[in-house]
Short mmCIF file of C-alpha atoms in Angstrom, two decimals:
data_model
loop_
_atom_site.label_atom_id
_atom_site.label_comp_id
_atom_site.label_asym_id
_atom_site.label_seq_id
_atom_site.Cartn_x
_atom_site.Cartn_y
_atom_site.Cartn_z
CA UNK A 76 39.00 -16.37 33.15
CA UNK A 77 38.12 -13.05 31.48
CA UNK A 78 35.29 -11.28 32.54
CA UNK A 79 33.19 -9.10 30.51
CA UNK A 80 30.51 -7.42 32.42
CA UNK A 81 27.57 -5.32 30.94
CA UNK A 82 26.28 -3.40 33.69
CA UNK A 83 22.51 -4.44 32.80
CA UNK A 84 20.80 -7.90 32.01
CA UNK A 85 17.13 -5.99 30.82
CA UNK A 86 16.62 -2.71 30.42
CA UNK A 87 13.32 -0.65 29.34
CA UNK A 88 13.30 2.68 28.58
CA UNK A 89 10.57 5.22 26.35
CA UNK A 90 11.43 6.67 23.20
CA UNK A 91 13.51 9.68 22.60
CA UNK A 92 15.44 8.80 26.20
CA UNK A 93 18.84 9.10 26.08
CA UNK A 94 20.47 5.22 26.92
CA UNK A 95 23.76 4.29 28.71
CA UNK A 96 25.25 0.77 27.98
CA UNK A 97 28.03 0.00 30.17
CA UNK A 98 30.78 -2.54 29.40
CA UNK A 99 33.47 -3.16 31.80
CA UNK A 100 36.30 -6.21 31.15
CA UNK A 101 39.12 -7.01 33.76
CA UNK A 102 42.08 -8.42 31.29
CA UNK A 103 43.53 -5.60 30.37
CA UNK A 104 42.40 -6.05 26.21
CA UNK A 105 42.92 -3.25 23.95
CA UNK A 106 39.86 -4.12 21.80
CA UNK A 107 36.47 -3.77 22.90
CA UNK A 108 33.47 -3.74 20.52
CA UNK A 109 29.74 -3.22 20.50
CA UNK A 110 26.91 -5.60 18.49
CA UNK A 111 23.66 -5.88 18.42
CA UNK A 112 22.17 -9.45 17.46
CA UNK A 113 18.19 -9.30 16.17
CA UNK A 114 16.81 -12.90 14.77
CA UNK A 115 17.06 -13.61 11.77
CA UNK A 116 20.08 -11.00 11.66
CA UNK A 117 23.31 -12.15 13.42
CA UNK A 118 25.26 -9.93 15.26
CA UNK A 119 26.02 -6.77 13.37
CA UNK A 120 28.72 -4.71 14.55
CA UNK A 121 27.64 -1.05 15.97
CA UNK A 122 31.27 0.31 17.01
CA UNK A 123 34.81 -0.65 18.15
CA UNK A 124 37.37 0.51 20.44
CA UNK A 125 41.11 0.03 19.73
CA UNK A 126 42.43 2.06 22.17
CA UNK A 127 41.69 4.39 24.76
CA UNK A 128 39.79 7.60 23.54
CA UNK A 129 40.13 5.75 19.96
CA UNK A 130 37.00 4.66 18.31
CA UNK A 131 35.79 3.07 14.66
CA UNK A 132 32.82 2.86 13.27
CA UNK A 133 30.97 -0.68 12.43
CA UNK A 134 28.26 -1.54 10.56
CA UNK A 135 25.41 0.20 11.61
CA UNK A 136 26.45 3.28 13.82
CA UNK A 137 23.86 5.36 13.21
CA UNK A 138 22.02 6.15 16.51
CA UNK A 139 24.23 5.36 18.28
CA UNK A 140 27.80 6.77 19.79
CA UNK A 141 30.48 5.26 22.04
CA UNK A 142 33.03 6.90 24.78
CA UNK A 143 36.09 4.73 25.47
CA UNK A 144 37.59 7.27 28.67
CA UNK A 145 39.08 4.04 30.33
CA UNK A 146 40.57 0.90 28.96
CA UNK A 147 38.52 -1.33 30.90
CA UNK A 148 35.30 0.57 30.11
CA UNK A 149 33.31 0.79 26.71
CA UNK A 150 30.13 2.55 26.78
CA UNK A 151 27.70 2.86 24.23
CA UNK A 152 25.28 5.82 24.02
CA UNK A 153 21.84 6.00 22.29
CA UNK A 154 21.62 9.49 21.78
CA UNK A 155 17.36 9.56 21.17
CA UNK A 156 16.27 6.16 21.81
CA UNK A 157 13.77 4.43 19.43
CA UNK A 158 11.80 1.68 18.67
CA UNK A 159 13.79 0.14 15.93
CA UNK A 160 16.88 -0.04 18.46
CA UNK A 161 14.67 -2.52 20.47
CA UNK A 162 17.85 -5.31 20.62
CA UNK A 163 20.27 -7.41 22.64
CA UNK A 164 23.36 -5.67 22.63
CA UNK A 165 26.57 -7.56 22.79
CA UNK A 166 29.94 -6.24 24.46
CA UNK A 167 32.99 -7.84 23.48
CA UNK A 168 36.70 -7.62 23.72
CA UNK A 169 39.90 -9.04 22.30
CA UNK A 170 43.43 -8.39 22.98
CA UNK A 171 46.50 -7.41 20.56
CA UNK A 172 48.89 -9.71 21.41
CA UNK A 173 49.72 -13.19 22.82
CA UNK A 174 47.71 -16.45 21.90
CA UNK A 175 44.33 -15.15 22.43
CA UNK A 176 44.19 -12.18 19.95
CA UNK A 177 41.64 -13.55 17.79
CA UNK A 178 39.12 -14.59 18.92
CA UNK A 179 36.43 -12.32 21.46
CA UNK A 180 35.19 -12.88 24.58
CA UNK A 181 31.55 -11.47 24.92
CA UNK A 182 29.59 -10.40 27.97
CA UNK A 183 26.22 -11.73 28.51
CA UNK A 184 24.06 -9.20 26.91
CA UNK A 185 21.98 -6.21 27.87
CA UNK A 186 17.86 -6.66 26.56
CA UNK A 187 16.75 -2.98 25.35
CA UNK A 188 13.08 -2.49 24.90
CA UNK A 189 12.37 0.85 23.62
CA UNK A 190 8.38 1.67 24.13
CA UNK B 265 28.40 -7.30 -0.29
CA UNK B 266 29.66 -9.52 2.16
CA UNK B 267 27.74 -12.21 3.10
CA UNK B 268 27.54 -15.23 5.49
CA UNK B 269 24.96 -17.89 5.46
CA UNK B 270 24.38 -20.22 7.72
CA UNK B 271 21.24 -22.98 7.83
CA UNK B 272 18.28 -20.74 9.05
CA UNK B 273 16.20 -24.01 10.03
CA UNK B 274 16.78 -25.82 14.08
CA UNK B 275 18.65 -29.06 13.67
CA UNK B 276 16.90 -31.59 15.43
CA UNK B 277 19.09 -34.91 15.93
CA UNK B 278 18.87 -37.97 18.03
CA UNK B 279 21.48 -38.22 21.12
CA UNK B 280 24.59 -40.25 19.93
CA UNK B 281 24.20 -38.98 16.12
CA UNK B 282 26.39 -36.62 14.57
CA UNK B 283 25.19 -33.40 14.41
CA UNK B 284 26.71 -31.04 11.66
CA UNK B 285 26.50 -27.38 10.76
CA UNK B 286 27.16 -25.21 7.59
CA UNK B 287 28.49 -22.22 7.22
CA UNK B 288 28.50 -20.59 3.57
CA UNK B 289 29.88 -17.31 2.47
CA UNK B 290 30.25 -14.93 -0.57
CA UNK B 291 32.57 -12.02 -1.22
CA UNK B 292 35.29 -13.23 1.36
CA UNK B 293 38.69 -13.92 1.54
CA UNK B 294 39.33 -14.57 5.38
CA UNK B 295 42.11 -14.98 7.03
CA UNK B 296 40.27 -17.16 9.55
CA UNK B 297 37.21 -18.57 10.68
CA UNK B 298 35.26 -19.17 13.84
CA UNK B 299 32.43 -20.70 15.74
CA UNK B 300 30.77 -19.75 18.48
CA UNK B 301 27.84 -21.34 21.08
CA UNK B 302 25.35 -18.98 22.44
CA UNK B 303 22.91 -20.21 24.99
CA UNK B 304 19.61 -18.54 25.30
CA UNK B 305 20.09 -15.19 27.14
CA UNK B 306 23.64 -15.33 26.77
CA UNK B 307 26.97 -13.98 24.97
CA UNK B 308 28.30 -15.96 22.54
CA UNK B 309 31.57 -18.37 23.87
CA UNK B 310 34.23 -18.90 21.27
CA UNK B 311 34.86 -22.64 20.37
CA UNK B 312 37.20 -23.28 17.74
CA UNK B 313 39.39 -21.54 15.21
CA UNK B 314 40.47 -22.54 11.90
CA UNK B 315 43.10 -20.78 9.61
CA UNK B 316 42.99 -20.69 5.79
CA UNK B 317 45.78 -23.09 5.51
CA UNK B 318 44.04 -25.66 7.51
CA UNK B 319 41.62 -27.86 6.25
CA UNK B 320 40.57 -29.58 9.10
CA UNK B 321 40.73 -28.88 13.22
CA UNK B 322 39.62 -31.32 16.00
CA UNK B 323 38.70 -30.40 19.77
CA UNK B 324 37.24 -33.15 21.70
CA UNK B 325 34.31 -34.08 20.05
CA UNK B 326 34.25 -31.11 17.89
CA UNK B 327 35.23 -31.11 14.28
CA UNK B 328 35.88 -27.96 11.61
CA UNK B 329 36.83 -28.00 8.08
CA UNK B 330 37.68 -24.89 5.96
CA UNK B 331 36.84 -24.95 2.13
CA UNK B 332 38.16 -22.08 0.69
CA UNK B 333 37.46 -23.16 -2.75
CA UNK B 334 33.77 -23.81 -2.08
CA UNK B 335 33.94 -20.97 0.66
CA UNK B 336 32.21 -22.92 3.10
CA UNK B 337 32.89 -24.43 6.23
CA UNK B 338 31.66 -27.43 8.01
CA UNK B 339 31.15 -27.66 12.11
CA UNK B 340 30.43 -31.55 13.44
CA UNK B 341 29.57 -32.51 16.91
CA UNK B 342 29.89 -36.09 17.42
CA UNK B 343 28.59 -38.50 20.07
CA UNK B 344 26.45 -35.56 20.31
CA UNK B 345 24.32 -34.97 23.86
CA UNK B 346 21.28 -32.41 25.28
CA UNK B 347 23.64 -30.44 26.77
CA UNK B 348 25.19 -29.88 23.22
CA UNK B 349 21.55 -28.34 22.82
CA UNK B 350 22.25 -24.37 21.64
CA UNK B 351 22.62 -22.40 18.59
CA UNK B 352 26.05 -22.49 17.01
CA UNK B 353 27.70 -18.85 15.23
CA UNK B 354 30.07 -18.80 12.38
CA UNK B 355 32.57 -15.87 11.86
CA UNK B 356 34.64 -14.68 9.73
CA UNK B 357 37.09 -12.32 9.82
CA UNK B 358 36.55 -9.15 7.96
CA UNK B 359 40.17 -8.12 6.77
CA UNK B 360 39.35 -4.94 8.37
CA UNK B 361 42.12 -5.76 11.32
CA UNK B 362 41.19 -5.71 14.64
CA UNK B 363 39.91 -8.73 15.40
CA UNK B 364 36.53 -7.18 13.36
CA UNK B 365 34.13 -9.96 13.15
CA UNK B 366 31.72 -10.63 10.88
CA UNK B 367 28.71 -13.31 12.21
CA UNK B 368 26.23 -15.38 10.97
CA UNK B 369 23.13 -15.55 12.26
CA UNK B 370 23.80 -18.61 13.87
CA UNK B 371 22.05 -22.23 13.37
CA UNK B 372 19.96 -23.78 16.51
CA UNK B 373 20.81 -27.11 17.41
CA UNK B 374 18.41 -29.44 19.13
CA UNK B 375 19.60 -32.67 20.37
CA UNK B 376 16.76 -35.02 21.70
CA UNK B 377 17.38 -38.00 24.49
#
């Protein structure tokens, strides 16, 4: 089974920190993205990965950046941490190929509270 | 813009029933479309597919349709059970390649004993 693994279930941290958000996945995909999902909302796409050192922007960047050094690894960065980035942030990946390339496989979410 | 709508409201149904979910959108042409279950505190799992040649796509007791004429899509659970109990994503794909998803913000389904 794939694996996507977000390196923390809650985290709380105070305004203007800078915030790490690890994502690690063990198939080998070349896509890996970042959401965040607020009620009411749906998840809205922050930034995407299609390649090592290669990123795009989403929907709603701002705030934030991402550093793809590794294929495995997709880490998103919130450069000044505020309130309004109080979320659950959603890793994903996809491959390129084969019979699986459409459809993601998430981790299980990292819980920001920014106070 | 582009926009997906899906029923905002829980779905409460009686074990046994049928439950079934909609899944509007404007401003799209997609290629595809998906649904997802998310359980509370978790990522969303992928469930089925459907292109937009297909109009209809079966797994076990789960049923999609794709209208791309009324640009909406219908998900059905039948013989429907508690542990069905979660909320349900639709998503489209954004023609922006990459696999770039585009979600709704999901519909909660309750199913009672």
């Amino acid at each position: 089974d794939v694996k996507v693994t977000q390196s923390s279930r809650y985290l709380v941290k105070r305004t203007g920190e800078k915030v790490f958000l690890e994502c690690v996945q063990d198939m080998d995909h070349e896509n890996m993205f970042w959401y965040r999902q607020d009620p009411g909302l749906g998840l809205r796409l922050i930034y995407f990965s299609y390649d090592v050192k290669m990123k795009e922007k989403g929907d709603i960047p701002e705030g934030y950046s991402v550093s793809r050094e590794k294929k495995e690894r997709f880490s998103l960065i919130l450069e000044s941490a505020s309130t309004n980035q109080t979320s659950m942030y959603l890793c994903a990946s996809s491959p390129t190929t084969g019979t699986e390339n459409e459809k993601l496989f998430f981790g299980s979410g990292t819980q920001l509270s920014v106070l | 813009s582009q926009k997906i709508e899906q029923n905002s409201e829980a779905l409460n149904i009686q074990e046994g029933k049928t439950a079934t979910l909609t899944c509007n959108y404007t401003n799209y042409s997609p290629a595809y479309l998906q649904w997802y279950r998310q359980d509370p505190g978790r990522g969303p799992v992928f469930l089925l597919l459907i292109r937009e040649n297909e109009k209809e796509k079966r797994k076990e007791r789960l049923k999609v349709t794709f209208d791309t004429t009324l640009k909406q899509s219908l998900f059905h659970i039948t013989a429907s059970q508690p542990a069905d109990s979660a909320t349900y994503l639709c998503a489209l794909d954004s023609s922006g390649g990459y696999n770039k998803l585009i979600f709704g913000a999901g519909t909660r389904l309750a199913v009672h004993p």
